[in-house]
Coordinates of C-alpha atoms in Angstrom, one line a residue:
Chain A
A20 CA 7.2 -8.9 13.5
Q21 CA 7.9 -5.2 12.4
R22 CA 3.8 -3.0 12.8
V23 CA 2.3 -0.2 12.4
T24 CA -0.3 1.3 14.4
Q25 CA -2.1 4.9 13.3
P26 CA -4.2 4.9 15.9
E27 CA -6.7 7.7 15.7
K28 CA -9.5 6.4 12.5
L29 CA -10.4 10.2 11.6
L30 CA -9.2 13.6 12.4
S31 CA -11.2 15.7 11.8
V32 CA -9.3 20.0 11.8
F33 CA -10.6 22.5 10.1
K34 CA -9.0 25.2 7.5
G35 CA -5.8 26.4 8.2
A36 CA -5.7 24.5 11.6
P37 CA -1.9 22.2 12.7
V38 CA -2.6 18.8 11.6
E39 CA -0.3 16.0 12.6
L40 CA -0.9 12.8 11.9
K41 CA 0.4 10.2 14.5
C42 CA 2.2 6.8 13.7
N43 CA 4.0 4.5 16.0
Y44 CA 6.2 1.2 15.2
S45 CA 7.8 -2.3 16.4
Y46 CA 10.8 -3.2 14.8
S47 CA 14.2 -4.7 15.8
G48 CA 16.0 -3.4 13.0
S49 CA 16.2 0.2 11.5
P50 CA 13.6 1.1 8.8
E51 CA 12.9 3.0 5.8
L52 CA 9.4 4.5 6.9
F53 CA 7.0 5.7 3.9
W54 CA 3.4 8.3 4.2
Y55 CA 0.6 7.1 1.2
V56 CA -2.1 9.4 0.4
Q57 CA -4.8 8.3 -1.0
Y58 CA -7.2 10.8 -2.6
S59 CA -11.0 9.9 -3.4
R60 CA -11.2 7.2 -6.3
Q61 CA -7.5 8.1 -6.5
R62 CA -4.7 5.3 -6.0
L63 CA -2.3 4.7 -3.3
Q64 CA 0.3 8.0 -4.1
L65 CA 2.7 8.4 -2.0
L66 CA 3.7 11.5 -0.2
L67 CA 7.0 11.2 1.7
R68 CA 9.3 9.1 3.0
H69 CA 11.7 9.9 5.6
I70 CA 15.5 9.3 4.2
S71 CA 14.7 12.4 1.6
R72 CA 13.8 14.4 4.5
E73 CA 11.5 16.7 2.0
S74 CA 7.9 18.5 2.1
I75 CA 5.9 17.9 -0.2
K76 CA 2.7 19.7 -0.4
G77 CA 3.6 21.0 2.7
F78 CA 4.0 17.8 4.9
T79 CA 7.2 16.9 6.0
A80 CA 7.6 13.9 8.9
D81 CA 10.3 13.7 10.5
L82 CA 11.3 9.6 11.7
N83 CA 12.6 10.1 16.7
K84 CA 14.1 6.7 16.6
G85 CA 13.7 6.8 20.2
E86 CA 9.7 6.9 20.7
T87 CA 9.9 5.0 17.4
S88 CA 7.4 7.8 15.4
F89 CA 7.2 8.7 11.8
H90 CA 4.9 11.4 12.6
L91 CA 3.0 13.6 10.0
K92 CA 2.4 17.2 10.5
K93 CA 1.9 20.7 7.7
P94 CA 1.3 23.9 9.7
F95 CA -1.9 24.9 8.2
A96 CA -4.3 22.3 6.6
Q97 CA -6.2 23.5 3.3
E98 CA -9.4 21.4 1.7
E99 CA -7.6 19.5 -0.9
D100 CA -5.4 17.7 2.1
S101 CA -8.8 15.8 2.7
A102 CA -8.0 11.8 2.0
M103 CA -7.0 8.7 3.4
Y104 CA -2.8 8.6 5.0
Y105 CA -1.0 5.3 5.3
C106 CA 2.1 4.9 7.5
A107 CA 4.1 2.1 6.0
L108 CA 7.7 0.7 6.9
S109 CA 9.7 -1.0 4.5
R110 CA 12.4 -3.6 6.4
T111 CA 16.6 -3.2 5.6
G112 CA 18.6 -5.0 4.9
G113 CA 19.4 -7.6 2.1
G114 CA 17.1 -7.2 -0.5
A115 CA 13.4 -5.8 -0.5
D116 CA 10.4 -7.3 0.8
G117 CA 7.0 -6.1 1.5
L118 CA 5.5 -2.2 2.9
T119 CA 3.8 -2.9 6.4
F120 CA 0.6 -0.7 6.6
G121 CA -1.0 1.0 9.8
K122 CA -4.9 1.1 9.3
G123 CA -4.6 4.6 8.1
T124 CA -5.9 8.3 9.2
H125 CA -9.0 9.6 7.5
L126 CA -8.4 12.9 7.5
I127 CA -10.9 15.7 6.9
I128 CA -10.7 19.5 6.7
Q129 CA -13.1 21.3 7.4
P130 CA -14.4 24.6 5.8
Chain B
D12 CA -0.4 6.6 -18.7
T13 CA 3.3 4.9 -17.8
G14 CA 2.2 4.0 -14.0
V15 CA 0.8 0.7 -12.9
S16 CA -2.5 -0.6 -14.2
Q17 CA -4.3 -3.6 -13.2
N18 CA -7.3 -5.5 -14.5
P19 CA -10.5 -6.5 -14.5
R20 CA -11.3 -2.9 -11.6
H21 CA -13.3 -4.9 -10.6
K22 CA -14.6 -8.4 -10.8
I23 CA -17.8 -10.7 -9.4
T24 CA -17.6 -14.4 -9.7
K25 CA -19.8 -16.7 -7.7
R26 CA -18.4 -18.3 -4.5
G27 CA -16.9 -21.5 -5.7
Q28 CA -15.6 -20.4 -8.9
N29 CA -12.1 -19.4 -10.1
V30 CA -10.9 -16.0 -11.3
T31 CA -7.3 -14.6 -12.6
F32 CA -5.6 -10.4 -12.3
R33 CA -3.3 -8.8 -14.3
C34 CA -0.5 -6.1 -13.1
D35 CA 1.3 -4.8 -15.6
P36 CA 4.1 -3.0 -13.6
I37 CA 5.8 0.0 -14.3
S38 CA 8.0 -0.7 -17.1
E39 CA 11.5 -0.2 -16.0
H40 CA 11.0 -1.3 -12.5
N41 CA 11.5 -5.5 -11.8
R42 CA 10.5 -5.7 -9.0
L43 CA 5.8 -6.8 -8.3
Y44 CA 3.9 -6.7 -5.4
W45 CA 0.9 -8.0 -4.7
Y46 CA -1.6 -6.8 -1.3
R47 CA -5.0 -7.3 -1.0
Q48 CA -7.2 -4.7 1.3
T49 CA -10.0 -5.1 3.2
L50 CA -12.9 -2.3 4.6
G51 CA -10.9 -0.5 7.6
Q52 CA -7.7 -1.7 6.7
G53 CA -4.5 -1.0 4.7
P54 CA -2.3 -3.0 2.4
E55 CA -1.6 -7.1 3.2
F56 CA 1.5 -7.5 1.8
L57 CA 0.9 -11.4 -0.3
T58 CA 3.3 -11.9 -2.5
Y59 CA 6.3 -10.3 -4.0
F60 CA 8.8 -11.2 -7.6
Q61 CA 12.0 -9.5 -9.0
N62 CA 12.3 -10.0 -11.9
E63 CA 10.2 -12.9 -12.4
A64 CA 11.4 -14.8 -8.7
Q65 CA 8.5 -15.2 -6.7
L66 CA 10.5 -14.3 -4.0
E67 CA 8.8 -13.9 -1.1
K68 CA 4.9 -15.1 0.0
S69 CA 2.9 -14.6 3.2
R70 CA 1.1 -17.0 5.2
L71 CA -2.1 -14.7 3.8
L72 CA -1.1 -16.8 0.4
S73 CA -2.8 -19.5 1.0
D74 CA -2.5 -22.1 -1.4
R75 CA -5.6 -21.8 -3.6
F76 CA -3.9 -18.4 -4.3
S77 CA -1.6 -18.2 -6.9
A78 CA 0.7 -15.9 -8.1
E79 CA 3.0 -15.7 -11.2
R80 CA 5.1 -14.0 -13.7
P81 CA 6.2 -15.5 -16.4
K82 CA 8.2 -13.6 -18.4
G83 CA 9.5 -10.6 -15.4
S84 CA 6.8 -8.0 -16.6
F85 CA 3.7 -8.8 -16.0
S86 CA 1.6 -11.0 -13.5
T87 CA -1.2 -12.6 -12.3
L88 CA -2.8 -13.2 -9.4
E89 CA -5.1 -15.8 -9.2
I90 CA -7.6 -17.8 -6.5
Q91 CA -8.8 -20.3 -7.1
R92 CA -12.5 -22.2 -5.7
T93 CA -13.2 -18.6 -4.0
E94 CA -15.1 -18.0 -0.9
Q95 CA -16.7 -14.9 0.1
G96 CA -13.7 -14.0 2.9
D97 CA -11.5 -13.2 0.1
S98 CA -13.7 -10.5 -1.2
A99 CA -11.5 -7.4 -1.6
M100 CA -9.4 -4.8 -2.9
Y101 CA -6.6 -6.9 -5.2
L102 CA -3.3 -4.3 -5.3
C103 CA -0.8 -3.9 -7.3
A104 CA 2.9 -2.5 -7.2
S105 CA 6.3 -2.2 -7.9
S106 CA 9.3 -0.9 -8.1
R107 CA 13.3 -0.5 -9.6
K108 CA 16.0 -2.6 -7.7
T109 CA 18.0 -0.2 -6.3
D110 CA 14.3 1.6 -4.2
R111 CA 12.5 0.7 -1.7
A112 CA 9.2 3.4 -2.4
Q113 CA 6.7 1.7 -3.7
Y114 CA 3.9 2.6 -6.6
F115 CA 1.1 1.2 -6.9
G116 CA -1.7 0.3 -9.4
P117 CA -6.2 0.9 -9.5
G118 CA -6.5 -2.0 -8.0
T119 CA -9.3 -4.9 -8.7
R120 CA -11.9 -4.9 -6.5
L121 CA -13.4 -8.9 -5.8
T122 CA -15.9 -9.3 -4.8
V123 CA -17.6 -12.8 -4.3
L124 CA -21.1 -13.7 -4.0

């Protein structure tokens, strides 16, 4: 069975500092990976996905198949980045199915 | 607002009662998913539909839970004989058939007393 691990429940950094939220996965096939973000009192939103290889709100994430990781990075944190971040995995091959989520990392950006 | 909508947003019930939640997906999305989220956890997959067909159920979906999507549009999730352990946020998401990215509703928070 697949699994997503986010080792940090809470990450606190100062405004302007670099941010890295870690995500590791286990899956025997070739997955598709996503990052979702949930701001206070808002719904879960798709932030980015590995196949698009784009930067959203200054965040990037690269899929490293050798290390089975999909870490989320931003060079200069902003206060509005404070939120819950979830890494999620979708199995590939034959139809769609539910996403497997990590437990989330609460990112706090201090002024 | 053309996003996923869920009703009610909050539901408080007594143990043993039945509850039903509704999800309206994004109109052009033919896949619809239900998840459950408890405190300190990420969302956990329950079941999904492609049009009106229920194609996958998680082992988390006990026989007290039933989901329907009769016309391939909105979906309902019913919990019979609720237990305190059913207290959670119930999330609905939808996607296009050709896209694995899922878009979430605001959730229904269930409290079982």
